[in-house]
Amino acid sequence: MADESRIRIYLDEQPEPIAEYAPPVAVNLDTRALPDGPHRLRIEARGHDGQVGVREVPFQVRNGPGITLTGIRAEAIVHGNLHFTVNAFGAEEPFEPRRAESPSPIPVWLWVLSLVIVAWSAWYAAVDWEPPAPYSQAPTYVQGTFWQHR
């Protein structure tokens, strides 16, 4: 006679399972008892024939407030005085805009995009500029120049 199917659930590197069930099962893991940071679930399922299947699931626990850091990145090489901004805000805290949003500098790509739009607008205005009739005969205006390609 074959053995009964079993599911064993291990947390991190613990040698003993935190739970053992007969399949199927819905599991509730309270992460408030775990420290913030990386963890790993290892699930072992034994079938009626004795074969064992294993699945590992890495996950992050973040019960504490979310931390944002502006002014330094991971693995940065720095020198001199280092100035950075740190903010922490938890989901359970009452909403306060000054604390909930972390100020950060405008990204470089947004500055470049803005300059491209301004340059294109200036070029477009210069190419399509038609002076009013009284000024079109002025000695400083010459028709047929590079800008007047019509």
Tab-separated table of N, CA and C in Angstrom, residues 7 12 20 23 31 34 37 44-46 50 52 65 68 71 73-74 77 97 99-100 109 119 123 129-130:
chain	number	residue	atom	x	y	z
A	7	ILE	N	2.807	17.469	2.140
A	7	ILE	CA	3.490	18.700	1.756
A	7	ILE	C	4.176	19.234	2.998
A	12	ASP	N	13.541	29.554	5.150
A	12	ASP	CA	14.964	29.853	5.140
A	12	ASP	C	15.760	28.551	5.233
A	20	GLU	N	3.324	21.026	7.993
A	20	GLU	CA	3.193	19.800	7.206
A	20	GLU	C	1.721	19.529	7.015
A	23	PRO	N	-2.172	17.420	0.891
A	23	PRO	CA	-2.627	18.312	-0.176
A	23	PRO	C	-4.115	18.113	-0.477
A	31	THR	N	4.041	37.247	8.140
A	31	THR	CA	5.401	37.762	7.965
A	31	THR	C	5.787	38.789	9.024
A	34	LEU	N	8.694	37.815	11.021
A	34	LEU	CA	9.976	37.680	10.323
A	34	LEU	C	10.667	39.029	10.245
A	37	GLY	N	13.774	41.794	5.060
A	37	GLY	CA	14.906	41.347	4.270
A	37	GLY	C	14.567	40.108	3.466
A	44	GLU	N	8.423	20.999	-0.120
A	44	GLU	CA	8.658	19.614	-0.548
A	44	GLU	C	7.325	18.887	-0.567
A	45	ALA	N	7.043	18.245	-1.686
A	45	ALA	CA	5.815	17.472	-1.822
A	45	ALA	C	6.181	16.028	-2.115
A	46	ARG	N	5.640	15.140	-1.310
A	46	ARG	CA	5.885	13.708	-1.500
A	46	ARG	C	4.609	13.083	-2.032
A	50	GLY	N	6.142	7.913	-3.359
A	50	GLY	CA	7.368	8.185	-2.616
A	50	GLY	C	8.291	9.195	-3.273
A	52	VAL	N	9.708	12.731	-4.422
A	52	VAL	CA	9.661	14.034	-3.765
A	52	VAL	C	9.950	15.126	-4.794
A	65	PRO	N	8.725	50.514	7.600
A	65	PRO	CA	8.480	51.597	6.644
A	65	PRO	C	9.394	51.490	5.430
A	68	THR	N	13.484	55.425	1.233
A	68	THR	CA	13.992	55.946	-0.032
A	68	THR	C	15.281	56.696	0.249
A	71	GLY	N	20.676	60.550	-3.684
A	71	GLY	CA	21.988	61.171	-3.590
A	71	GLY	C	23.132	60.181	-3.607
A	73	ARG	N	23.956	55.829	-4.850
A	73	ARG	CA	23.462	54.555	-5.368
A	73	ARG	C	24.318	53.416	-4.828
A	74	ALA	N	23.832	52.227	-4.966
A	74	ALA	CA	24.586	51.053	-4.542
A	74	ALA	C	25.894	50.971	-5.320
A	77	ILE	N	31.138	55.078	-6.059
A	77	ILE	CA	32.473	55.491	-5.632
A	77	ILE	C	32.365	56.966	-5.277
A	97	PRO	N	1.620	64.486	3.023
A	97	PRO	CA	2.347	64.615	1.755
A	97	PRO	C	3.833	64.916	1.907
A	99	ARG	N	5.861	63.865	4.062
A	99	ARG	CA	6.605	62.659	4.430
A	99	ARG	C	6.401	61.530	3.430
A	100	ALA	N	5.237	61.501	2.766
A	100	ALA	CA	4.921	60.379	1.884
A	100	ALA	C	5.685	60.429	0.571
A	109	TRP	N	17.510	62.725	-18.451
A	109	TRP	CA	16.802	62.455	-19.698
A	109	TRP	C	15.653	63.435	-19.907
A	119	ALA	N	14.561	73.206	-29.018
A	119	ALA	CA	15.338	73.384	-30.247
A	119	ALA	C	14.474	73.134	-31.477
A	123	TRP	N	13.551	75.899	-34.406
A	123	TRP	CA	13.800	75.614	-35.825
A	123	TRP	C	12.505	75.727	-36.632
A	129	TRP	N	8.577	81.185	-40.558
A	129	TRP	CA	8.307	82.587	-40.259
A	129	TRP	C	8.088	83.372	-41.546
A	130	GLU	N	7.000	84.035	-41.616
A	130	GLU	CA	6.663	84.911	-42.739
A	130	GLU	C	6.498	86.322	-42.168
